[in-house]
CSV table of C-alpha atoms and ligand atoms in Angstrom, one decimal:
chain,number,residue,atom,x,y,z
B,1,MET,CA,1.3,-4.0,-116.1
B,2,ILE,CA,-1.8,-4.4,-114.0
B,3,ASP,CA,-3.6,-7.6,-114.0
B,4,SER,CA,-7.2,-7.8,-112.9
B,5,GLY,CA,-6.7,-11.4,-111.9
B,6,GLY,CA,-9.6,-12.4,-114.0
B,7,ASP,CA,-10.0,-13.0,-117.7
B,8,GLY,CA,-8.9,-9.6,-118.9
B,9,ARG,CA,-7.8,-6.1,-118.1
B,10,SER,CA,-9.0,-4.1,-115.2
B,11,THR,CA,-11.6,-1.5,-116.1
B,12,VAL,CA,-11.2,2.0,-114.7
B,13,LEU,CA,-13.9,4.7,-115.0
B,14,LEU,CA,-12.5,8.2,-115.3
B,15,VAL,CA,-15.0,11.0,-114.3
B,16,GLU,CA,-13.5,14.3,-115.4
B,17,PRO,CA,-15.3,17.3,-116.9
B,18,ASP,CA,-12.0,18.7,-118.2
B,19,ALA,CA,-11.2,16.8,-121.5
B,20,VAL,CA,-7.5,17.6,-121.5
B,21,VAL,CA,-6.9,16.4,-117.9
B,22,GLY,CA,-9.1,13.4,-118.6
B,23,GLU,CA,-7.1,12.4,-121.7
B,24,ALA,CA,-3.7,12.7,-120.1
B,25,ALA,CA,-4.8,10.5,-117.2
B,26,ALA,CA,-6.4,8.0,-119.6
B,27,ARG,CA,-3.2,7.7,-121.6
B,28,CYS,CA,-1.3,6.9,-118.4
B,29,LEU,CA,-3.8,4.4,-117.2
B,30,SER,CA,-4.0,2.7,-120.6
B,31,ALA,CA,-0.2,2.4,-120.6
B,32,GLU,CA,-0.6,0.6,-117.2
B,33,GLY,CA,-2.8,-2.0,-119.0
B,34,CYS,CA,-6.2,-0.7,-117.8
B,35,GLU,CA,-9.2,-0.4,-120.0
B,36,VAL,CA,-10.4,3.2,-119.5
B,37,LEU,CA,-13.9,4.4,-119.7
B,38,HIS,CA,-14.8,8.1,-119.7
B,39,ALA,CA,-17.6,10.2,-118.2
B,40,ALA,CA,-17.8,13.9,-118.1
B,41,SER,CA,-20.5,14.1,-115.4
B,42,THR,CA,-21.8,12.2,-112.5
B,43,ALA,CA,-25.0,11.4,-114.4
B,44,GLN,CA,-22.9,9.9,-117.3
B,45,ALA,CA,-20.8,8.0,-114.8
B,46,VAL,CA,-23.9,6.3,-113.4
B,47,GLY,CA,-24.9,5.3,-116.9
B,48,VAL,CA,-21.5,3.8,-117.5
B,49,LEU,CA,-21.5,1.9,-114.2
B,50,GLN,CA,-24.8,0.3,-115.1
B,51,ARG,CA,-23.5,-1.1,-118.4
B,52,HIS,CA,-19.9,-2.1,-117.4
B,53,ALA,CA,-18.2,-3.9,-114.7
B,54,VAL,CA,-15.8,-1.3,-113.3
B,55,GLN,CA,-13.1,-2.0,-110.7
B,56,VAL,CA,-11.9,1.5,-109.9
B,57,VAL,CA,-13.6,4.9,-110.3
B,58,PHE,CA,-11.5,8.0,-110.5
B,59,THR,CA,-13.7,11.0,-110.1
B,60,GLU,CA,-13.3,14.7,-109.8
B,61,LEU,CA,-14.5,15.7,-106.4
B,62,SER,CA,-16.5,18.9,-106.8
B,63,GLU,CA,-16.1,20.4,-110.2
B,64,PRO,CA,-19.7,20.5,-111.7
B,65,PRO,CA,-21.2,18.6,-113.3
B,66,ALA,CA,-19.1,16.1,-111.4
B,67,ASP,CA,-20.2,15.5,-107.8
B,68,GLY,CA,-17.8,13.1,-106.4
B,69,LEU,CA,-19.6,12.6,-103.1
B,70,GLU,CA,-22.9,11.8,-104.8
B,71,LEU,CA,-21.1,9.3,-107.1
B,72,LEU,CA,-19.4,7.8,-104.0
B,73,ARG,CA,-22.8,7.2,-102.4
B,74,TYR,CA,-24.1,5.7,-105.5
B,75,VAL,CA,-21.2,3.3,-105.9
B,76,LYS,CA,-21.3,2.3,-102.3
B,77,ALA,CA,-25.0,1.4,-102.6
B,78,ASN,CA,-25.0,-0.2,-106.0
B,79,HIS,CA,-21.4,-1.4,-106.8
B,80,PRO,CA,-19.9,-2.1,-103.4
B,81,GLU,CA,-17.0,-3.9,-105.0
B,82,ALA,CA,-15.8,-0.9,-106.9
B,83,VAL,CA,-13.2,1.3,-105.3
B,84,VAL,CA,-13.5,5.1,-105.6
B,85,VAL,CA,-10.5,7.6,-105.8
B,86,PHE,CA,-11.1,11.3,-105.8
B,87,MET,CA,-9.1,13.8,-107.8
B,88,THR,CA,-9.0,17.3,-106.5
B,89,GLY,CA,-7.1,20.5,-106.5
B,90,TYR,CA,-4.8,21.4,-103.6
B,91,GLY,CA,-7.4,23.9,-102.3
B,92,SER,CA,-9.9,21.2,-101.5
B,93,ILE,CA,-7.7,18.6,-99.7
B,94,GLU,CA,-9.8,19.0,-96.6
B,95,SER,CA,-13.0,17.9,-98.4
B,96,ALA,CA,-11.0,15.0,-99.9
B,97,VAL,CA,-10.1,13.9,-96.4
B,98,GLN,CA,-13.8,14.2,-95.6
B,99,ALA,CA,-14.6,12.1,-98.6
B,100,ILE,CA,-12.2,9.3,-97.4
B,101,LYS,CA,-14.0,9.2,-94.1
B,102,GLN,CA,-17.2,8.5,-96.1
B,103,GLY,CA,-15.6,5.5,-97.8
B,104,ALA,CA,-13.4,6.7,-100.7
B,105,PHE,CA,-10.3,4.7,-101.0
B,106,ASP,CA,-7.8,7.5,-101.7
B,107,TYR,CA,-7.4,10.9,-103.3
B,108,LEU,CA,-5.1,12.3,-105.9
B,109,PRO,CA,-4.1,15.9,-105.7
B,110,LYS,CA,-4.4,17.9,-109.0
B,111,PRO,CA,-2.5,18.5,-111.2
B,112,ILE,CA,-2.1,14.9,-111.5
B,113,VAL,CA,1.5,13.5,-111.4
B,114,GLU,CA,1.7,10.4,-113.5
B,115,ASP,CA,3.8,8.4,-111.0
B,116,ASP,CA,1.1,9.1,-108.3
B,117,LEU,CA,-1.6,8.0,-110.7
B,118,ARG,CA,0.2,4.8,-111.4
B,119,LEU,CA,0.9,4.0,-107.8
B,120,THR,CA,-2.7,4.9,-106.8
B,121,VAL,CA,-4.3,2.7,-109.4
B,122,GLY,CA,-2.1,-0.2,-108.5
B,123,ARG,CA,-3.1,0.1,-104.8
B,124,ALA,CA,-6.7,0.7,-105.7
B,125,LEU,CA,-6.9,-2.5,-107.8
B,126,GLN,CA,-5.2,-4.5,-105.2
B,127,GLN,CA,-7.8,-3.2,-102.6
B,128,GLN,CA,-10.5,-4.0,-105.1
B,129,GLY,CA,-9.2,-7.5,-105.5
B,130,LEU,CA,-9.3,-8.1,-101.8
B,131,LEU,CA,-12.8,-6.7,-101.5
B,132,ALA,CA,-14.0,-9.0,-104.3
B,133,GLU,CA,-12.3,-12.0,-102.8
B,134,ASN,CA,-13.8,-11.2,-99.4
B,135,ARG,CA,-17.3,-10.9,-100.7
B,136,ARG,CA,-17.0,-14.1,-102.7
B,137,LEU,CA,-15.7,-16.0,-99.7
B,138,LYS,CA,-18.3,-14.5,-97.4
B,139,ALA,CA,-21.1,-15.4,-99.8
B,140,ALA,CA,-19.9,-19.0,-100.0
B,141,VAL,CA,-19.5,-19.2,-96.2
B,142,SER,CA,-22.8,-17.6,-95.3
B,143,ASP,CA,-24.4,-20.1,-97.7
B,144,LEU,CA,-22.9,-23.1,-96.1
B,145,ALA,CA,-22.4,-21.9,-92.6
B,146,SER,CA,-25.9,-20.4,-92.4
B,147,SER,CA,-27.2,-23.9,-92.1
B,148,GLY,CA,-25.8,-23.5,-88.6
B,149,GLN,CA,-24.2,-27.0,-88.9
B,150,ILE,CA,-20.8,-26.2,-90.1
B,151,VAL,CA,-18.7,-23.6,-88.3
B,152,GLY,CA,-15.5,-22.1,-89.5
B,153,SER,CA,-13.9,-18.7,-90.1
B,154,ASP,CA,-10.4,-19.9,-90.8
B,155,TYR,CA,-9.2,-19.0,-94.3
B,156,ARG,CA,-8.5,-22.6,-95.2
B,157,MET,CA,-12.0,-23.6,-94.1
B,158,MET,CA,-13.5,-20.9,-96.3
B,159,LYS,CA,-11.6,-22.4,-99.2
B,160,VAL,CA,-13.1,-25.8,-98.2
B,161,PHE,CA,-16.6,-24.3,-98.2
B,162,GLU,CA,-16.0,-22.7,-101.5
B,163,LEU,CA,-14.8,-26.0,-103.0
B,164,VAL,CA,-17.9,-27.8,-101.5
B,165,ASP,CA,-20.0,-25.3,-103.3
B,166,ALA,CA,-18.2,-25.6,-106.6
B,167,VAL,CA,-18.3,-29.4,-106.8
B,168,ALA,CA,-21.6,-30.1,-105.1
B,169,ASP,CA,-23.7,-30.1,-108.2
B,170,SER,CA,-21.4,-32.2,-110.4
B,171,ARG,CA,-20.9,-36.0,-110.3
B,172,ALA,CA,-17.2,-35.5,-109.7
B,173,THR,CA,-15.7,-38.1,-107.4
B,174,VAL,CA,-14.4,-36.3,-104.3
B,175,LEU,CA,-11.7,-37.4,-101.9
B,176,ILE,CA,-11.8,-35.8,-98.5
B,177,THR,CA,-8.6,-36.1,-96.5
B,178,GLY,CA,-7.8,-35.0,-93.0
B,179,GLU,CA,-7.1,-36.4,-89.6
B,180,SER,CA,-9.8,-38.2,-87.7
B,181,GLY,CA,-12.4,-35.8,-86.3
B,182,THR,CA,-11.7,-32.9,-88.7
B,183,GLY,CA,-15.2,-33.1,-90.2
B,184,LYS,CA,-14.8,-35.4,-93.2
B,185,SER,CA,-18.2,-37.0,-92.7
B,186,LEU,CA,-19.8,-33.7,-92.1
B,187,ILE,CA,-18.4,-32.2,-95.4
B,188,ALA,CA,-19.4,-35.3,-97.3
B,189,ARG,CA,-22.9,-34.9,-96.1
B,190,ALA,CA,-22.9,-31.2,-97.0
B,191,ILE,CA,-21.8,-32.0,-100.5
B,192,HIS,CA,-24.7,-34.3,-100.9
B,193,GLN,CA,-27.2,-31.9,-99.4
B,194,ARG,CA,-26.1,-29.2,-101.7
B,195,SER,CA,-26.3,-31.3,-104.8
B,196,GLY,CA,-29.2,-32.1,-107.1
B,197,ARG,CA,-29.2,-35.5,-105.4
B,198,ARG,CA,-30.3,-34.3,-102.0
B,199,GLN,CA,-33.7,-36.0,-102.3
B,200,ALA,CA,-32.0,-39.3,-103.0
B,201,PRO,CA,-30.2,-41.4,-100.3
B,202,PHE,CA,-26.9,-40.5,-98.7
B,203,VAL,CA,-25.3,-43.9,-97.8
B,204,GLU,CA,-22.3,-44.0,-95.6
B,205,VAL,CA,-20.0,-47.1,-95.3
B,206,ALA,CA,-17.1,-47.3,-92.8
B,207,CYS,CA,-14.8,-49.4,-94.8
B,208,GLY,CA,-12.4,-50.0,-92.0
B,209,ALA,CA,-15.0,-51.5,-89.7
B,210,LEU,CA,-15.8,-54.6,-91.7
B,211,PRO,CA,-13.7,-57.7,-92.7
B,212,GLU,CA,-13.0,-57.9,-96.4
B,213,MET,CA,-15.7,-60.5,-97.3
B,214,LEU,CA,-18.4,-58.8,-95.5
B,215,LEU,CA,-17.4,-55.4,-96.8
B,216,GLU,CA,-17.7,-56.6,-100.4
B,217,SER,CA,-21.2,-57.9,-99.8
B,218,GLU,CA,-22.1,-54.8,-97.8
B,219,LEU,CA,-21.1,-52.7,-100.8
B,220,PHE,CA,-22.3,-54.7,-103.7
B,221,GLY,CA,-24.9,-57.0,-102.2
B,222,HIS,CA,-25.0,-60.8,-102.6
B,223,VAL,CA,-27.3,-63.5,-103.9
B,224,LYS,CA,-28.7,-66.3,-101.8
B,225,GLY,CA,-26.1,-69.0,-101.1
B,226,ALA,CA,-23.2,-66.8,-102.1
B,227,PHE,CA,-21.6,-67.7,-98.8
B,228,THR,CA,-22.5,-69.6,-95.7
B,229,ASP,CA,-24.5,-67.0,-94.0
B,230,ALA,CA,-26.2,-65.7,-97.2
B,231,VAL,CA,-29.6,-67.2,-96.5
B,232,ALA,CA,-31.3,-64.6,-98.7
B,233,SER,CA,-30.3,-62.2,-101.5
B,234,ARG,CA,-29.5,-58.7,-100.3
B,235,PRO,CA,-28.9,-55.6,-102.3
B,236,GLY,CA,-25.8,-53.7,-101.3
B,237,LYS,CA,-25.1,-50.1,-100.4
B,238,PHE,CA,-24.3,-49.1,-104.0
B,239,ALA,CA,-27.7,-50.2,-105.0
B,240,ALA,CA,-29.2,-48.5,-102.0
B,241,ALA,CA,-27.5,-45.2,-103.0
B,242,HIS,CA,-28.9,-45.3,-106.5
B,243,GLY,CA,-29.6,-41.7,-107.6
B,244,GLY,CA,-27.8,-40.4,-104.6
B,245,THR,CA,-24.4,-40.4,-103.0
B,246,ILE,CA,-22.3,-43.1,-101.5
B,247,PHE,CA,-19.7,-42.1,-98.9
B,248,LEU,CA,-16.9,-44.6,-98.5
B,249,ASP,CA,-15.0,-43.8,-95.3
B,250,GLU,CA,-11.5,-45.0,-94.5
B,251,ILE,CA,-10.9,-46.0,-98.1
B,252,SER,CA,-7.2,-46.7,-97.6
B,253,THR,CA,-8.2,-49.9,-95.7
B,254,ALA,CA,-9.8,-51.5,-98.8
B,255,SER,CA,-8.3,-54.9,-99.9
B,256,PRO,CA,-6.6,-55.3,-103.3
B,257,ALA,CA,-9.7,-57.3,-104.6
B,258,LEU,CA,-12.0,-54.6,-103.4
B,259,GLN,CA,-9.9,-51.9,-104.8
B,260,MET,CA,-10.3,-53.5,-108.2
B,261,LYS,CA,-14.0,-53.7,-107.9
B,262,LEU,CA,-14.1,-50.0,-106.8
B,263,LEU,CA,-12.1,-49.0,-109.8
B,264,ARG,CA,-14.6,-50.6,-112.1
B,265,VAL,CA,-17.6,-48.9,-110.4
B,266,LEU,CA,-15.9,-45.6,-110.6
B,267,GLN,CA,-15.1,-46.1,-114.3
B,268,GLU,CA,-18.2,-47.8,-115.5
B,269,ARG,CA,-20.7,-47.5,-112.7
B,270,THR,CA,-21.3,-51.2,-113.0
B,271,PHE,CA,-20.7,-54.2,-110.6
B,272,GLU,CA,-21.8,-57.7,-109.8
B,273,PRO,CA,-23.2,-58.7,-106.5
B,274,VAL,CA,-21.2,-61.4,-104.6
B,275,GLY,CA,-22.0,-64.8,-106.0
B,276,SER,CA,-23.8,-63.4,-109.1
B,277,ASN,CA,-22.8,-62.9,-112.7
B,278,GLN,CA,-25.5,-60.4,-113.4
B,279,THR,CA,-24.1,-57.0,-114.0
B,280,LEU,CA,-25.9,-54.1,-112.4
B,281,SER,CA,-25.5,-50.5,-113.2
B,282,VAL,CA,-26.0,-47.6,-110.8
B,283,ASP,CA,-26.1,-43.9,-110.9
B,284,VAL,CA,-24.2,-42.8,-107.8
B,285,ARG,CA,-21.9,-40.0,-106.8
B,286,VAL,CA,-18.9,-41.3,-104.9
B,287,ILE,CA,-17.3,-39.5,-102.1
B,288,LEU,CA,-14.4,-41.1,-100.3
B,289,ALA,CA,-12.5,-40.2,-97.2
B,290,SER,CA,-9.1,-41.1,-95.8
B,291,ASN,CA,-7.3,-40.1,-92.7
B,292,ARG,CA,-4.1,-41.5,-94.1
B,293,ASP,CA,-2.1,-39.9,-96.9
B,294,LEU,CA,-3.4,-41.9,-99.8
B,295,TRP,CA,-0.4,-41.1,-102.0
B,296,GLY,CA,1.8,-42.5,-99.3
B,297,GLU,CA,-0.3,-45.7,-99.5
B,298,VAL,CA,0.2,-45.8,-103.3
B,299,GLU,CA,4.0,-45.4,-102.8
B,300,ALA,CA,4.0,-48.1,-100.2
B,301,GLY,CA,2.3,-50.4,-102.7
B,302,ARG,CA,-0.9,-50.7,-100.7
B,303,PHE,CA,-3.2,-48.7,-102.8
B,304,ARG,CA,-3.6,-49.0,-106.6
B,305,ARG,CA,-2.2,-46.1,-108.5
B,306,ASP,CA,-5.0,-46.2,-111.1
B,307,LEU,CA,-7.6,-46.2,-108.4
B,308,TYR,CA,-5.8,-43.3,-106.7
B,309,TYR,CA,-6.2,-41.2,-109.9
B,310,ARG,CA,-9.8,-42.1,-110.2
B,311,VAL,CA,-10.5,-41.2,-106.6
B,312,ASN,CA,-8.5,-38.1,-106.4
B,313,VAL,CA,-10.4,-36.0,-109.0
B,314,VAL,CA,-11.3,-33.4,-106.5
B,315,ASN,CA,-9.4,-33.3,-103.2
B,316,ILE,CA,-10.8,-31.5,-100.2
B,317,GLU,CA,-8.2,-31.3,-97.4
B,318,LEU,CA,-9.4,-30.6,-93.9
B,319,PRO,CA,-6.8,-28.9,-91.7
B,320,PRO,CA,-6.3,-30.2,-88.2
B,321,LEU,CA,-8.0,-28.2,-85.5
B,322,ARG,CA,-4.7,-27.1,-84.0
B,323,GLU,CA,-3.9,-25.3,-87.2
B,324,ARG,CA,-7.1,-23.2,-87.1
B,325,ILE,CA,-6.9,-21.6,-83.7
B,326,ALA,CA,-9.4,-19.0,-84.6
B,327,ASP,CA,-12.1,-21.7,-85.1
B,328,ILE,CA,-11.6,-23.2,-81.7
B,329,ALA,CA,-13.5,-20.5,-79.8
B,330,LEU,CA,-16.2,-20.5,-82.5
B,331,LEU,CA,-16.7,-24.2,-82.4
B,332,ALA,CA,-16.6,-24.2,-78.6
B,333,GLU,CA,-19.5,-21.7,-78.6
B,334,HIS,CA,-21.3,-23.7,-81.2
B,335,PHE,CA,-21.1,-26.9,-79.1
B,336,LEU,CA,-21.9,-25.0,-75.9
B,337,THR,CA,-25.1,-23.7,-77.4
B,338,ARG,CA,-26.1,-27.2,-78.4
B,339,PHE,CA,-25.2,-29.0,-75.1
B,340,ARG,CA,-26.6,-26.4,-72.8
B,341,ARG,CA,-29.9,-26.7,-74.6
B,342,GLU,CA,-29.8,-30.5,-74.4
B,343,ASN,CA,-28.8,-30.4,-70.7
B,344,GLY,CA,-31.2,-27.6,-69.8
B,345,LYS,CA,-28.4,-25.5,-68.3
B,346,LEU,CA,-27.9,-21.8,-68.0
B,347,ILE,CA,-24.4,-21.2,-69.0
B,348,ALA,CA,-23.4,-17.9,-70.5
B,349,GLY,CA,-20.1,-18.8,-72.0
B,350,PHE,CA,-16.5,-19.5,-71.1
B,351,THR,CA,-14.0,-17.8,-68.9
B,352,ASP,CA,-11.0,-16.2,-70.6
B,353,GLU,CA,-8.8,-18.8,-69.0
B,354,ALA,CA,-10.9,-21.6,-70.4
B,355,VAL,CA,-10.8,-20.2,-73.9
B,356,GLN,CA,-7.0,-19.8,-73.6
B,357,ALA,CA,-6.6,-23.4,-72.4
B,358,LEU,CA,-8.8,-24.6,-75.3
B,359,GLN,CA,-6.7,-22.6,-77.8
B,360,SER,CA,-3.4,-23.9,-76.4
B,361,TYR,CA,-4.3,-27.6,-76.5
B,362,HIS,CA,-3.2,-29.5,-79.6
B,363,TRP,CA,-6.4,-31.5,-80.1
B,364,PRO,CA,-5.2,-34.8,-81.5
B,365,GLY,CA,-8.9,-35.9,-81.9
B,366,ASN,CA,-9.7,-32.6,-83.6
B,367,VAL,CA,-13.3,-31.3,-83.6
B,368,ARG,CA,-14.7,-34.5,-82.3
B,369,GLU,CA,-12.5,-34.3,-79.2
B,370,LEU,CA,-13.5,-30.6,-78.7
B,371,GLU,CA,-17.1,-31.6,-79.0
B,372,ASN,CA,-16.8,-34.3,-76.3
B,373,CYS,CA,-14.8,-31.9,-74.2
B,374,ILE,CA,-17.5,-29.2,-74.3
B,375,GLU,CA,-20.3,-31.8,-73.6
B,376,ARG,CA,-18.4,-33.0,-70.5
B,377,ALA,CA,-17.8,-29.4,-69.4
B,378,VAL,CA,-21.4,-28.5,-69.7
B,379,VAL,CA,-22.4,-31.4,-67.6
B,380,LEU,CA,-19.7,-30.6,-65.0
B,381,CYS,CA,-20.2,-26.8,-65.0
B,382,ARG,CA,-21.6,-25.4,-61.7
B,383,SER,CA,-21.3,-21.8,-62.5
B,384,ALA,CA,-22.4,-19.2,-65.0
B,385,ARG,CA,-19.3,-19.8,-67.2
B,386,VAL,CA,-17.4,-22.8,-68.2
B,387,GLY,CA,-14.0,-22.5,-66.4
B,388,VAL,CA,-10.7,-24.5,-66.6
B,389,GLU,CA,-11.8,-26.6,-63.7
B,390,ASP,CA,-14.5,-28.0,-66.0
B,391,LEU,CA,-12.0,-29.0,-68.7
B,392,PRO,CA,-10.1,-32.3,-68.9
B,393,ALA,CA,-6.7,-32.3,-67.2
B,394,GLU,CA,-4.7,-32.4,-70.4
B,395,VAL,CA,-6.5,-29.3,-71.5
B,396,SER,CA,-6.6,-27.4,-68.3
B,397,GLY,CA,-3.0,-28.1,-67.6
B,398,LEU,CA,-2.1,-25.7,-70.4
B,399,VAL,CA,-3.2,-22.6,-68.6
B,400,ARG,CA,-0.3,-20.3,-68.0
B,401,PRO,CA,0.0,-19.6,-64.2
B,402,VAL,CA,0.5,-15.9,-65.0
B,403,ALA,CA,-3.1,-15.7,-66.1
B,404,ARG,CA,-4.2,-16.5,-62.5
B,405,ALA,CA,-1.9,-14.1,-60.8
B,406,PRO,CA,-3.5,-11.0,-59.4
B,407,ALA,CA,-3.3,-8.2,-61.9
B,408,GLY,CA,-0.3,-6.1,-61.0
B,409,GLY,CA,0.0,-2.5,-62.1
B,410,GLY,CA,2.5,-2.2,-64.9
B,411,SER,CA,3.2,-4.5,-67.8
B,412,GLY,CA,-0.1,-6.3,-68.0
B,413,ALA,CA,0.3,-7.0,-71.7
B,414,ALA,CA,0.7,-10.7,-71.3
B,415,GLY,CA,-2.2,-11.1,-68.9
B,416,PRO,CA,-5.7,-12.2,-70.0
B,417,ALA,CA,-7.7,-9.7,-72.1
B,418,ARG,CA,-9.2,-7.2,-69.7
B,419,PRO,CA,-12.1,-4.9,-70.6
B,420,HIS,CA,-10.1,-1.7,-70.6
B,421,PRO,CA,-11.4,0.8,-73.1
B,422,ASP,CA,-8.4,3.1,-73.0
B,423,CYS,CA,-5.5,0.7,-73.0
B,424,THR,CA,-2.5,1.6,-75.0
B,425,LEU,CA,-2.1,0.3,-78.6
B,426,ALA,CA,0.7,-2.0,-77.5
B,427,GLU,CA,-1.6,-3.5,-74.9
B,428,ALA,CA,-4.5,-3.9,-77.3
B,429,MET,CA,-2.2,-5.6,-79.9
B,430,ALA,CA,-0.6,-8.0,-77.4
B,431,GLU,CA,-3.4,-10.6,-77.5
B,432,PRO,CA,-3.8,-10.7,-81.3
B,433,GLU,CA,0.0,-10.8,-81.7
B,434,LYS,CA,0.1,-13.7,-79.4
B,435,GLN,CA,-2.7,-15.6,-81.2
B,436,ILE,CA,-1.0,-15.1,-84.6
B,437,ILE,CA,2.4,-16.3,-83.3
B,438,ARG,CA,0.8,-19.3,-81.7
B,439,ALA,CA,-1.1,-20.2,-84.9
B,440,VAL,CA,1.9,-19.8,-87.1
B,441,LEU,CA,4.1,-21.8,-84.8
B,442,SER,CA,1.6,-24.6,-84.7
B,443,ALA,CA,1.1,-24.5,-88.4
B,444,HIS,CA,4.8,-25.1,-88.7
B,445,GLY,CA,4.9,-27.8,-86.1
B,446,GLY,CA,6.7,-25.6,-83.6
B,447,ASN,CA,9.6,-25.0,-86.0
B,448,ARG,CA,10.8,-21.5,-85.1
B,449,THR,CA,12.9,-20.9,-88.2
B,450,ALA,CA,9.9,-21.6,-90.5
B,451,ALA,CA,7.5,-19.7,-88.3
B,452,ALA,CA,9.8,-16.7,-88.2
B,453,ALA,CA,10.1,-16.7,-92.0
B,454,ALA,CA,6.3,-17.0,-92.4
B,455,LEU,CA,5.8,-14.1,-90.0
B,456,GLY,CA,8.5,-12.0,-91.8
B,457,ILE,CA,10.5,-11.5,-88.6
B,458,ASN,CA,13.9,-12.9,-87.6
B,459,ARG,CA,14.3,-15.8,-85.2
B,460,THR,CA,15.6,-13.6,-82.4
B,461,THR,CA,12.5,-11.3,-82.6
B,462,LEU,CA,10.3,-14.3,-82.6
B,463,TYR,CA,12.1,-15.8,-79.6
B,464,LYS,CA,11.7,-12.5,-77.7
B,465,LYS,CA,8.0,-12.3,-78.6
B,466,MET,CA,7.4,-15.9,-77.6
B,467,ARG,CA,9.1,-15.2,-74.3
B,468,LYS,CA,7.0,-12.0,-73.8
B,469,HIS,CA,3.8,-13.9,-74.5
B,470,SER,CA,4.9,-17.0,-72.4
B,471,LEU,CA,4.7,-19.1,-75.5
B,472,LEU,CA,8.0,-20.9,-74.9
B,473,ASP,CA,6.6,-23.5,-72.6
B,474,ALA,CA,3.5,-24.1,-74.6
B,475,ALA,CA,5.4,-24.5,-77.8
B,476,GLY,CA,7.9,-26.8,-76.2
B,477,SER,CA,5.2,-29.1,-74.9
B,478,ARG,CA,3.3,-29.2,-78.2
B,479,ALA,CA,6.4,-30.0,-80.2
B,480,GLY,CA,7.1,-32.9,-77.9
B,481,SER,CA,3.6,-34.4,-78.2
Y,501,LIG,N1,-16.7,-27.3,-89.0
Y,501,LIG,C1,-17.5,-27.9,-88.1
Y,501,LIG,N2,-18.5,-27.3,-87.6
Y,501,LIG,C2,-19.3,-28.0,-86.7
Y,501,LIG,N3,-19.2,-29.2,-86.3
Y,501,LIG,C3,-18.1,-29.9,-86.8
Y,501,LIG,C4,-17.2,-29.3,-87.7
Y,501,LIG,N4,-16.3,-30.2,-88.1
Y,501,LIG,C5,-16.6,-31.3,-87.4
Y,501,LIG,N5,-17.7,-31.2,-86.6
Y,501,LIG,C6,-18.3,-32.1,-85.8
Y,501,LIG,O1,-17.2,-32.9,-85.2
Y,501,LIG,C7,-17.5,-34.3,-85.1
Y,501,LIG,C8,-16.5,-35.1,-86.0
Y,501,LIG,O2,-16.7,-34.8,-87.3
Y,501,LIG,P1,-16.7,-35.9,-88.4
Y,501,LIG,O3,-17.2,-35.3,-89.7
Y,501,LIG,O4,-17.3,-37.1,-88.0
Y,501,LIG,O5,-15.1,-36.1,-88.6
Y,501,LIG,P2,-14.3,-37.2,-89.4
Y,501,LIG,O6,-15.3,-37.8,-90.3
Y,501,LIG,O7,-13.2,-36.4,-90.1
Y,501,LIG,O8,-13.8,-38.1,-88.4
Y,501,LIG,C9,-19.0,-34.4,-85.7
Y,501,LIG,O9,-19.9,-34.4,-84.6
Y,501,LIG,C10,-19.1,-33.2,-86.5
Y,501,LIG,O10,-20.5,-32.8,-86.6
Y,502,LIG,MG1,-16.0,-39.8,-90.3
């Protein structure tokens, strides 16, 4: 059975002038769980596509009145998510190959063999699902990332962007978790800016920075004389955020008394200022952040379970930078653009060695640390490109000596990427393979058994590949840190 992944069955359009052939194919596709629509000509097919959401089009290639290539062009231009498969007699395989070059997904030789049809529709639907998912993610990303403020291409970050989009316009409480410097504050602000509350204030409170008594008054305000220093009444941050968003950072540090008060605000949107018995009500959207595992805090008895459930309505988890290797170069470029402008410097980019060092480092301070590192490098840089010598010792120390060695003749696969238009496939694949292995290793904390399983290779193969790519030392030092 084929599942469209959505609410119902997958819809297939069959464009076949020959009714007998069409019916046989339709029976087979229906048995596979597809909804099948028919058209006897290209013109009819266009009409059907305008009225129905179709995932896969099977079309006769060149038997009039079906003109498969014309239909392919129409689908590409107007329904880019649909996948086109040609059906054609053995005599015109060459033109079918031609058609694939123009963007058809596959072709089925006629007479149609049912097993082939089943396999082909399965693969076409899978491809279609990937296309649709890709477009959805890209739309979400370009939306959020086009602000130029938030950079990310890692799959998990795309999921984050998608979630930001989905929850922004609700009042749902959002809990953002992630290590320090992963972008929690940035994401909180992005949610606010993309919500209907964007004209109203976004108020940020670093809960960990204030002693308990001050924090309570900071959040809820106080009346004159409520405590020694309360010489005048003062509205708190909740009142200041009325109509907008309040962002409570480092929420795990809240005291038991404060947790109780927060629970009430989240439940009823009401509170009393310190020293007052007047109940105030507010309309605020609450976003919270924690760099500690909040559930762990619940289990340790430090965080109220009922508050946890209130807080954890929507959880956005930001992966540490070392787990999104592909984002490191992007972010480095992003910060370089900013800091070279601020410093009035002409720096074209990074040397390969510098990028390699940046990608090998484990970034305990995450994006914030990378940001500082690039700012420092821009200030220090005396040449056209930021090199390893401009990076802090803990980062530059990770450059493999082999990268500096003069390029020998033979097995250059492990060397830095060289602009070499006609390198062998193995050479071209070496760098991507290395990146993938490094990323997966780091995602599994250096555990080779887990990484090998995730990569679908055995441990010995992984070990050999690590040795080939000089990843044994880097992995060892990372696991130890
Ligand atoms: N995806 C990102 N794109 C661009 N800048 C980022 C990204 N993530 C974090 N930053 C920047 O890194 C720094 C740290 O982010 P921040 O949101 O303060 O982290 P956290 O609140 O998790 O400690 C900020 O200057 C922020 O703008
Ligand atoms: Mg923060």
